[in-house]
PDB file of C-alpha atoms and ligand atoms in Angstrom:
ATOM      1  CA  UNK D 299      58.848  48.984 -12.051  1.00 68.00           C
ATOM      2  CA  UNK D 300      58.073  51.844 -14.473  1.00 71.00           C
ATOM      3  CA  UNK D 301      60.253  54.551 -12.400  1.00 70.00           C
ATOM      4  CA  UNK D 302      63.097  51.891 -12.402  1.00 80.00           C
ATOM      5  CA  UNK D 303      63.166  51.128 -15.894  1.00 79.00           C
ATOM      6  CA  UNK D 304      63.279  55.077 -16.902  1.00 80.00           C
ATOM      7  CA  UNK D 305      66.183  55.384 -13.975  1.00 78.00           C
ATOM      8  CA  UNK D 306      68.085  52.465 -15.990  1.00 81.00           C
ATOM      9  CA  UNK D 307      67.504  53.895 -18.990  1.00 79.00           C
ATOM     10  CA  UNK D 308      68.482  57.843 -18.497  1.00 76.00           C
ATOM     11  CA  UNK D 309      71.354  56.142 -16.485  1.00 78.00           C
ATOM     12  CA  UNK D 310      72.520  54.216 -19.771  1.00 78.00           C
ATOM     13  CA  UNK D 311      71.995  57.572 -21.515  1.00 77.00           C
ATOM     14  CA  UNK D 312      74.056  59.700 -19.263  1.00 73.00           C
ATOM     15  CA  UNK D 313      77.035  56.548 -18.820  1.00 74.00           C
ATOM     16  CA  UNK D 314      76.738  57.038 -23.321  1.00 68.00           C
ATOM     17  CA  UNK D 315      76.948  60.665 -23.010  1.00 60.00           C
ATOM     18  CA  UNK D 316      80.174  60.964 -20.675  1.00 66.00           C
ATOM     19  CA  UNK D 317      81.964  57.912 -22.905  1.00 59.00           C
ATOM     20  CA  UNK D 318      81.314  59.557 -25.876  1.00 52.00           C
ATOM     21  CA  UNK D 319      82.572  63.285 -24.713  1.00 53.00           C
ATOM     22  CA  UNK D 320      85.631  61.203 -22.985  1.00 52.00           C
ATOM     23  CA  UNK D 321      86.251  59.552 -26.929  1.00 52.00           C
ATOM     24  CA  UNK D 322      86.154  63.236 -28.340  1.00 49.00           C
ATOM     25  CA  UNK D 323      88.390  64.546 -25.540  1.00 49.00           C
ATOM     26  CA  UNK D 324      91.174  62.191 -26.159  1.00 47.00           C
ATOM     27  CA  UNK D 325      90.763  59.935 -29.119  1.00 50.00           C
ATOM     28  CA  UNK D 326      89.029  62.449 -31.572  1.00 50.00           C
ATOM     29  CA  UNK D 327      90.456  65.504 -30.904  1.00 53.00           C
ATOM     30  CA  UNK D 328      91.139  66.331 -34.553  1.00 52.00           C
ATOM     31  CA  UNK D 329      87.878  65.593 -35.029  1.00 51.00           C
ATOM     32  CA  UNK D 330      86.772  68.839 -33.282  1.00 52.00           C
ATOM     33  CA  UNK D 331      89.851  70.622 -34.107  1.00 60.00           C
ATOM     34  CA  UNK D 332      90.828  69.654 -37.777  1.00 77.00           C
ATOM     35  CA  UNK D 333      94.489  71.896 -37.648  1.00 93.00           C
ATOM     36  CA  UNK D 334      97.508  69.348 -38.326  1.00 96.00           C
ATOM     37  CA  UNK D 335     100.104  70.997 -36.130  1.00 98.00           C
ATOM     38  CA  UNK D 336     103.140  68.969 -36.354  1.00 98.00           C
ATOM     39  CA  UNK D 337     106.640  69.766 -34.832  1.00 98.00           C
ATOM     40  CA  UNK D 338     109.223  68.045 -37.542  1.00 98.00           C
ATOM     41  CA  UNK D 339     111.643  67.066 -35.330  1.00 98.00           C
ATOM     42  CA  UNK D 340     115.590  65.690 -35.770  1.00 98.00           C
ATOM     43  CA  UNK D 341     119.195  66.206 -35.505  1.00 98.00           C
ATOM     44  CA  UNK D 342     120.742  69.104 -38.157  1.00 98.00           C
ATOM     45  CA  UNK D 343     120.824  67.487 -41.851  1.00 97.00           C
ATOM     46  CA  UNK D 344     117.895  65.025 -41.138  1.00 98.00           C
ATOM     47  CA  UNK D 345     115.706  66.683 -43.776  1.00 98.00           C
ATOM     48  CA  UNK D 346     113.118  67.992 -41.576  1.00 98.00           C
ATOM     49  CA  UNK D 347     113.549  71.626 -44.092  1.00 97.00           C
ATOM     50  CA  UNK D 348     113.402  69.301 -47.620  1.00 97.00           C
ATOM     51  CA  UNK D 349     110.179  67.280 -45.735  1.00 98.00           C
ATOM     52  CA  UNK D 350     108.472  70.523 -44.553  1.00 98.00           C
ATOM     53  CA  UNK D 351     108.362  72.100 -48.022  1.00 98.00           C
ATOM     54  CA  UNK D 352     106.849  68.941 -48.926  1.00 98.00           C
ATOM     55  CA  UNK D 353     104.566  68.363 -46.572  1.00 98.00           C
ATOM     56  CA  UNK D 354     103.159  72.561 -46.562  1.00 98.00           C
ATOM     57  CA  UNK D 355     102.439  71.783 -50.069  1.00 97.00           C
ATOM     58  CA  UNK D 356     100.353  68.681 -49.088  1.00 97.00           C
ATOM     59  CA  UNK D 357      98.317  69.614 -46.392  1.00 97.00           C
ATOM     60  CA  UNK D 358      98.302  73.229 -47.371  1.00 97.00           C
ATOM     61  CA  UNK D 359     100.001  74.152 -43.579  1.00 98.00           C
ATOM     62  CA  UNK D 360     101.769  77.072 -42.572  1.00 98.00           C
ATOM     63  CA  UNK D 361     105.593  76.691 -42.552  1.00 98.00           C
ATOM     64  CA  UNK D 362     107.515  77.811 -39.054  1.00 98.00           C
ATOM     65  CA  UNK D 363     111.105  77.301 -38.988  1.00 98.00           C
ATOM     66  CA  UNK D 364     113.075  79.606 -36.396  1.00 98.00           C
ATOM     67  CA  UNK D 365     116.529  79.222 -38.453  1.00 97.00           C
ATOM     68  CA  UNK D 366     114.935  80.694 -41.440  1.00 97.00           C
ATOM     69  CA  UNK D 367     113.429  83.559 -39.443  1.00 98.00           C
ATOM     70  CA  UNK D 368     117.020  83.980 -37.992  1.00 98.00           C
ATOM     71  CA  UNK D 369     118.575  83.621 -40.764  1.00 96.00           C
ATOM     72  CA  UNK D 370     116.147  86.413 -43.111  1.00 97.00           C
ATOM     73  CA  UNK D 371     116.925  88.698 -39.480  1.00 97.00           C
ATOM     74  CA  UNK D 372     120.948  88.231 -40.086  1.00 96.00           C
ATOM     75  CA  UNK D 373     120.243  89.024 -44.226  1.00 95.00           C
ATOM     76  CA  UNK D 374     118.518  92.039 -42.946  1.00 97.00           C
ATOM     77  CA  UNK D 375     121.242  93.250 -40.327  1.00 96.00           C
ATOM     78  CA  UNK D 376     118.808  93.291 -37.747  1.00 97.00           C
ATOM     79  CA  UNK D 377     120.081  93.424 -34.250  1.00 96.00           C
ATOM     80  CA  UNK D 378     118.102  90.373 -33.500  1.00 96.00           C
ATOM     81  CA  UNK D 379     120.502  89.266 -36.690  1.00 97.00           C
ATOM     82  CA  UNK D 380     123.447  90.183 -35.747  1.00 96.00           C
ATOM     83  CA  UNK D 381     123.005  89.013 -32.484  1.00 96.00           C
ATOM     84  CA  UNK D 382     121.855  85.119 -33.522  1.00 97.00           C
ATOM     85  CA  UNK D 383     124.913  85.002 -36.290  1.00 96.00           C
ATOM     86  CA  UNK D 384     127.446  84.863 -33.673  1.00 97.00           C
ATOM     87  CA  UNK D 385     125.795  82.131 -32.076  1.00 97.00           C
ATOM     88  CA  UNK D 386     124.801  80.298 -35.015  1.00 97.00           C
ATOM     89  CA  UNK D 387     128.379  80.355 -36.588  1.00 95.00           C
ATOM     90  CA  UNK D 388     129.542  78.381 -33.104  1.00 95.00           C
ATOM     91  CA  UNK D 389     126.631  75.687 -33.624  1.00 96.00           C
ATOM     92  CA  UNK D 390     124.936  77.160 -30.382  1.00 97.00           C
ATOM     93  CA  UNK D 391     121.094  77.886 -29.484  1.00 98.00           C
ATOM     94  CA  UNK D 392     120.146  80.994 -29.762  1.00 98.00           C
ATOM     95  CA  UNK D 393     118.092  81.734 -26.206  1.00 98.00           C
ATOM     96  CA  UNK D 394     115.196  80.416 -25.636  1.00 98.00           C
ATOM     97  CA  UNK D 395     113.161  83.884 -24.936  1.00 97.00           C
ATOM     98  CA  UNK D 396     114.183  85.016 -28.136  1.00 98.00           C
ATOM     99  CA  UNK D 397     112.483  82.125 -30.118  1.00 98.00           C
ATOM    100  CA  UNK D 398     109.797  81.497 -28.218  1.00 98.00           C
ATOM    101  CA  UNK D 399     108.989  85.751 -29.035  1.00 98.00           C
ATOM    102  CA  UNK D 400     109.801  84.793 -32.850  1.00 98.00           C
ATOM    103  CA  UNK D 401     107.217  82.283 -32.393  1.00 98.00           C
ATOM    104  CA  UNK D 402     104.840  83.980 -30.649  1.00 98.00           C
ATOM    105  CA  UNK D 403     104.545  86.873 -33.471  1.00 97.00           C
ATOM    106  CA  UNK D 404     103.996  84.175 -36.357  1.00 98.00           C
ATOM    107  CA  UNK D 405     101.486  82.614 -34.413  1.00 97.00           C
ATOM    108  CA  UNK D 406      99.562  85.862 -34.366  1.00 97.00           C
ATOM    109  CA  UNK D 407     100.188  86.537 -37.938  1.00 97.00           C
ATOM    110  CA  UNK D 408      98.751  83.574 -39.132  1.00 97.00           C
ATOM    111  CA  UNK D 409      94.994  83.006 -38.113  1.00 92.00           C
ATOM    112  CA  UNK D 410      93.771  81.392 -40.371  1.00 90.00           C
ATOM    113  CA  UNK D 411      95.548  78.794 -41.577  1.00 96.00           C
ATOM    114  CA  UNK D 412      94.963  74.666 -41.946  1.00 96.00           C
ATOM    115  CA  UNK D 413      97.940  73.892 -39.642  1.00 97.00           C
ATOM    116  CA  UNK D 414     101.687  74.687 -39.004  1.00 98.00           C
ATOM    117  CA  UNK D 415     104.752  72.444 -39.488  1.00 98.00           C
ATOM    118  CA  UNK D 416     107.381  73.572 -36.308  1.00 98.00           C
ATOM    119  CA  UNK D 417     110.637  73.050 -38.213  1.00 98.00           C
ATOM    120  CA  UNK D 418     113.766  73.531 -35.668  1.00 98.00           C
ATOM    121  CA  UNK D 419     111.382  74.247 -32.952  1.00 98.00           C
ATOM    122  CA  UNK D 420     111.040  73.208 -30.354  1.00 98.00           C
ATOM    123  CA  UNK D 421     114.650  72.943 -29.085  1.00 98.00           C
ATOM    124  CA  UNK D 422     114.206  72.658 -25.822  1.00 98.00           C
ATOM    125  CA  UNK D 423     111.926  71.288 -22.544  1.00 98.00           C
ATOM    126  CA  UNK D 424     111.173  75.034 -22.182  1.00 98.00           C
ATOM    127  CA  UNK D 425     110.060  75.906 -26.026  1.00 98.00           C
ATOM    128  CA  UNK D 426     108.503  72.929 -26.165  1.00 98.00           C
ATOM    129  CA  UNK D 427     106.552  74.077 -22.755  1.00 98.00           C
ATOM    130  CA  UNK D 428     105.753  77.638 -23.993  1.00 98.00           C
ATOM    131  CA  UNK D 429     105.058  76.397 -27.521  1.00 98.00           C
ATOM    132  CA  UNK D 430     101.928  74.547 -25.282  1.00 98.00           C
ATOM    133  CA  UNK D 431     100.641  77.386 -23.457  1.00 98.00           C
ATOM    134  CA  UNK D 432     101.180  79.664 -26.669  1.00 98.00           C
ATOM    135  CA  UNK D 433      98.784  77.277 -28.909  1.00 97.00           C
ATOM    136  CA  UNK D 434      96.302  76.379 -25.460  1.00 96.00           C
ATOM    137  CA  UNK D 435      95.780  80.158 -24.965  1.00 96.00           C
ATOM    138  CA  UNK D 436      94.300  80.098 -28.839  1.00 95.00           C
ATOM    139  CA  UNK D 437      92.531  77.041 -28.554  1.00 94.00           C
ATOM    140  CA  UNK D 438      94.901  74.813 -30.050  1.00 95.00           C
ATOM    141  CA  UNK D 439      97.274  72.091 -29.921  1.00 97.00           C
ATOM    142  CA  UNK D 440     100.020  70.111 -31.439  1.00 98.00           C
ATOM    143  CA  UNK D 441      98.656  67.008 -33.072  1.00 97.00           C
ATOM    144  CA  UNK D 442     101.975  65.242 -32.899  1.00 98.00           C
ATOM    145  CA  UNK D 443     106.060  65.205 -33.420  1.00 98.00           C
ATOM    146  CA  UNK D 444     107.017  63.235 -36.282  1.00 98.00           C
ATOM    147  CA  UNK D 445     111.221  62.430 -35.472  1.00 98.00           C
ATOM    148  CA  UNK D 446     113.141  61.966 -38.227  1.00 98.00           C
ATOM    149  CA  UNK D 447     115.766  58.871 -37.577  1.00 98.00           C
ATOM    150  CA  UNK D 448     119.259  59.354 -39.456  1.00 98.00           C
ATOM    151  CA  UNK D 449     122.655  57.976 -38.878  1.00 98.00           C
ATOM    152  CA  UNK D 450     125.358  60.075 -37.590  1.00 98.00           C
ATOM    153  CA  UNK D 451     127.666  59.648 -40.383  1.00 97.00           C
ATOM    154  CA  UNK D 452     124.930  59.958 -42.939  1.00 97.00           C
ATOM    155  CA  UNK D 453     124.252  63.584 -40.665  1.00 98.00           C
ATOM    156  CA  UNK D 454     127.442  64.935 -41.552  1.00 97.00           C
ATOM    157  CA  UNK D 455     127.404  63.811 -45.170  1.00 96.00           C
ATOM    158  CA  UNK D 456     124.189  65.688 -45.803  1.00 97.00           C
ATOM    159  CA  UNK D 457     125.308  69.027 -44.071  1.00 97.00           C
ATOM    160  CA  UNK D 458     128.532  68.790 -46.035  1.00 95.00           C
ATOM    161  CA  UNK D 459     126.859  68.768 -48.957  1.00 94.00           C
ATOM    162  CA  UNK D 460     124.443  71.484 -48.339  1.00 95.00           C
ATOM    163  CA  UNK D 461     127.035  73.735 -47.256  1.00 94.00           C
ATOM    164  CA  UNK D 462     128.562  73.225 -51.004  1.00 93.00           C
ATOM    165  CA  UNK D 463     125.618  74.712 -52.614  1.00 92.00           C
ATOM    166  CA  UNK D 464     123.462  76.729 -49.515  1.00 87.00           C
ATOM    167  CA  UNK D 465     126.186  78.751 -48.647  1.00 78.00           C
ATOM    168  CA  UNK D 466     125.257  78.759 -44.653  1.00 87.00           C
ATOM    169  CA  UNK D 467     127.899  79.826 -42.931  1.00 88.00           C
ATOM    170  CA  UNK D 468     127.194  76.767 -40.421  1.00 93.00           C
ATOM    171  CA  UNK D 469     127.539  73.830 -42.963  1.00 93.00           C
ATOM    172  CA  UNK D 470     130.911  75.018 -43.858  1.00 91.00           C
ATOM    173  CA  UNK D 471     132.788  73.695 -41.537  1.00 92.00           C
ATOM    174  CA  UNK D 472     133.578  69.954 -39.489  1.00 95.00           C
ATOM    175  CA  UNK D 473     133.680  70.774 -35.958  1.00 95.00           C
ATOM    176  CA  UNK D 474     130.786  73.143 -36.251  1.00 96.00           C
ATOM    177  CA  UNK D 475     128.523  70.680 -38.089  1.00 97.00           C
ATOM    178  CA  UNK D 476     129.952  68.245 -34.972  1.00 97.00           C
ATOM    179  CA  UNK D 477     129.119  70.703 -32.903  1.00 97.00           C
ATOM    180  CA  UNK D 478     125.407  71.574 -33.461  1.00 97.00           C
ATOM    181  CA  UNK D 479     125.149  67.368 -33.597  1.00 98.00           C
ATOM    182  CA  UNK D 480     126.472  67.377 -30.163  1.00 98.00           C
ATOM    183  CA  UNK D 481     123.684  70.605 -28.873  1.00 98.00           C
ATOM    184  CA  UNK D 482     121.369  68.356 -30.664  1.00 98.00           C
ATOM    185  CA  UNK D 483     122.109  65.400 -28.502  1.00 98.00           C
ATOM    186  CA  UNK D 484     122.891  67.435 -25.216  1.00 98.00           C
ATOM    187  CA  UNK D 485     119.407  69.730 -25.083  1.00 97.00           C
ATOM    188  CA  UNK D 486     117.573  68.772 -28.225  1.00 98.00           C
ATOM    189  CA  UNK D 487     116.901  65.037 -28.272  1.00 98.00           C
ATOM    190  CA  UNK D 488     115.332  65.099 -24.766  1.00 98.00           C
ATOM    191  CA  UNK D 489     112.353  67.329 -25.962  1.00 98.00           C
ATOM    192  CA  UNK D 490     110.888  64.125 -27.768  1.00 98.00           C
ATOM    193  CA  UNK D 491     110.391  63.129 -23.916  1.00 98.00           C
ATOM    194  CA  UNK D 492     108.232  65.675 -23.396  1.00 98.00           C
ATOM    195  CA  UNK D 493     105.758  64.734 -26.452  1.00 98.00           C
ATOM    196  CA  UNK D 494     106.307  60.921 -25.885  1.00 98.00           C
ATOM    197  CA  UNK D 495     104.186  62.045 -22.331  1.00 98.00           C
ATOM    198  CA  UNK D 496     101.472  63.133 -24.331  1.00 97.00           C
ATOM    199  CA  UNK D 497     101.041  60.422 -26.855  1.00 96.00           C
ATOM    200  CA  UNK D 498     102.273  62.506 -29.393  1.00 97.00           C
ATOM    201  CA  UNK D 499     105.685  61.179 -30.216  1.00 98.00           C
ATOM    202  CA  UNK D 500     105.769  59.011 -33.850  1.00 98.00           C
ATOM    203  CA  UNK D 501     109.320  57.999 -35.185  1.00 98.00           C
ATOM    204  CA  UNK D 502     110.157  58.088 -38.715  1.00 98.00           C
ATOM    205  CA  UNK D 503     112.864  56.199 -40.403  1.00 98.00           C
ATOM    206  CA  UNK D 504     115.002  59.270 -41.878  1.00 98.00           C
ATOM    207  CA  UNK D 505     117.466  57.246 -43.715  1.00 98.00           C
ATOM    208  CA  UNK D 506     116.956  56.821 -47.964  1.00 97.00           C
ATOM    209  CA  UNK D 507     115.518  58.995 -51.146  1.00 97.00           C
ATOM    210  CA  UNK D 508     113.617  61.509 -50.438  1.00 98.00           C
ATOM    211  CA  UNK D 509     110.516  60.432 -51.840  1.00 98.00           C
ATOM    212  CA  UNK D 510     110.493  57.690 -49.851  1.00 98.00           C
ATOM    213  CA  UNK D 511     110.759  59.424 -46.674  1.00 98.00           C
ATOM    214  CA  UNK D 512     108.605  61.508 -47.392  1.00 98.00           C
ATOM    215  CA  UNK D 513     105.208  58.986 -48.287  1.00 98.00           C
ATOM    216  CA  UNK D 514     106.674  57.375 -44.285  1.00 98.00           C
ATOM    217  CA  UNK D 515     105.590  60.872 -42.856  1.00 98.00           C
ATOM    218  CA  UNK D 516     102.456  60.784 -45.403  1.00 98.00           C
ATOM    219  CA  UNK D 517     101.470  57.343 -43.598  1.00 98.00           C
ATOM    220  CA  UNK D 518     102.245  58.338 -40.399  1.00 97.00           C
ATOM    221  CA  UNK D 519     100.076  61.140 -40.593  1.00 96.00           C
ATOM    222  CA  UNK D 520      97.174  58.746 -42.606  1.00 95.00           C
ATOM    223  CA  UNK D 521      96.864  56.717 -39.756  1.00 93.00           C
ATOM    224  CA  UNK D 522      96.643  59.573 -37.068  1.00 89.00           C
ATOM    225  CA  UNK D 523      93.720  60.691 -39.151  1.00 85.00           C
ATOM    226  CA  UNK D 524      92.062  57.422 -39.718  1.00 80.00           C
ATOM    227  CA  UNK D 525      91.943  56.722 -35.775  1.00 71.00           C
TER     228      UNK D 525
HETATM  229  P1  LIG G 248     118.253  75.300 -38.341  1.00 84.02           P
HETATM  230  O1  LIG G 248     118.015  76.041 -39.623  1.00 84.02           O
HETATM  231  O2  LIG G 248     116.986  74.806 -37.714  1.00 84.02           O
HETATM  232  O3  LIG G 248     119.291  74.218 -38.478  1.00 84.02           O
HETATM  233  O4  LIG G 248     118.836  76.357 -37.309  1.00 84.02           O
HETATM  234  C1  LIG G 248     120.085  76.996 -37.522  1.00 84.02           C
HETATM  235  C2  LIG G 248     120.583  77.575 -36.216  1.00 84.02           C
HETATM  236  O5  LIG G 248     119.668  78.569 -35.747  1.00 84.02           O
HETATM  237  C3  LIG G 248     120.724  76.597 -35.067  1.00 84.02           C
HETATM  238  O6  LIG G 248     121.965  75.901 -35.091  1.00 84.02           O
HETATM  239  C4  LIG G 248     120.619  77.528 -33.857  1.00 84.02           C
HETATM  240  O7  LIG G 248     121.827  78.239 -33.660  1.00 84.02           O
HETATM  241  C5  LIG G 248     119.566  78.529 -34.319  1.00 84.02           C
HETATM  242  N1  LIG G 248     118.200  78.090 -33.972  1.00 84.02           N
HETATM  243  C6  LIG G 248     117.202  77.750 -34.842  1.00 84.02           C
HETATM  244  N2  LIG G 248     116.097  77.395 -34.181  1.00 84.02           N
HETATM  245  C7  LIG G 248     116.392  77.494 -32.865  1.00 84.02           C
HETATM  246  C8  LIG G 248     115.670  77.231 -31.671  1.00 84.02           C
HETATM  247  N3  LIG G 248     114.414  76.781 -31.706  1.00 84.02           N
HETATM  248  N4  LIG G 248     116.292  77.448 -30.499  1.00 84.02           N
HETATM  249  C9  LIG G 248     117.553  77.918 -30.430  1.00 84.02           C
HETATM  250  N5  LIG G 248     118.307  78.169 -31.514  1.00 84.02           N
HETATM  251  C10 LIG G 248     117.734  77.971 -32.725  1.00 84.02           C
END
């Protein structure tokens, strides 16, 4: 009777044990890992650039976007540069190997830090892929992809504004703003498949002031921590 009642009881204590490592595995994760790593994802002009700035200043995160890399490489004349300007002036995607390598490099630069905010990565299946076995091989994840939801009109309207006072070369002009719209939708879009998988896909209504967008990705990202 004794010998059973032990066997029940260290039974009861192992069943505990595995529940409780199974909770931390997959419910709790950024319990044991506290980084925020969040891919800010959306079609050109749906503010993911005016939200990250926000949002780094927040959560104190590290800022990643690949078209300001690209773009400080084509201020610089860099052969990287010059290469990416002629395919950013079209509205095209620069190749995959060559982000995923811009990537790569900032992830190694930056060690220390609370938590990155992917801003125009990743663009596609394969980034989004590599961006995994980049942040696995360090221990690290992406807590989730927060997709920005705008209209297509309201798209344009934004990028036609920018392009009056940014001076990119890319927001100048119709059928190239069109254009990097219609990449978006062809090879872009599909990567929120990929996250929605794992869990890790949260929509966010893009449309309104700023300020109100932005306290919708504050909440979103309230209620991931309060699970
Ligand atoms: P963005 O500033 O994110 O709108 O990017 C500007 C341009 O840079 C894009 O239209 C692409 O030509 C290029 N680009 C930026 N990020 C990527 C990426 N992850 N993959 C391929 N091309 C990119």
């Amino acid at each position: 009777m004794i010998i059973e009642t032990r066997w029940i009881i260290s039974t009861i204590r192992m069943l505990l044990g595995r529940y409780y490592n199974w909770k931390l595995l997959i419910h709790d994760n950024h319990k044991i890992n506290p980084m925020l790593n969040i891919v800010l994802f959306g079609p050109p002009g749906a503010g993911k650039g005016t939200q990250s700035e926000k949002l780094i200043e927040k959560y104190s995160l590290k800022h990643l976007s690949t078209g300001d890399i690209l773009r400080a490489a084509i201020q610089k004349q860099t052969p990287l540069g010059l290469e990416a300007k002629r395919i950013i002036d079209k509205g095209e995607l620069v190749p995959d190997e060559t982000v995923i390598g811009l990537i790569a490099k900032e992830l190694d630069a930056n060690k220390n830090v609370k938590g990155f905010i992917f801003d125009g990565f990743p663009r596609t299946t394969l980034q989004a892929q590599k961006l995994d076995e980049m942040l696995t091989s360090k221990g690290i994840a992406i807590t989730m992809m927060m997709a920005l939801v705008v209209d297509h009109q309201e798209l344009v309207k934004r990028l036609l504004n920018r392009g009056l006072i940014s001076a990119r070369s890319d927001d100048q002009n119709v059928d190239i703003i069109e254009n990097r719209i219609k990449v978006y939708n062809d090879y872009t879009k599909v990567v929120a498949d990929y996250y929605k998988e794992q869990n890790k896909y949260k929509a966010v209504d893009g449309m309104g002031e700023i300020d109100e967008i932005f306290e919708r990705l504050c909440t979103t990202i309230k209620e991931y921590q309060k699970d």
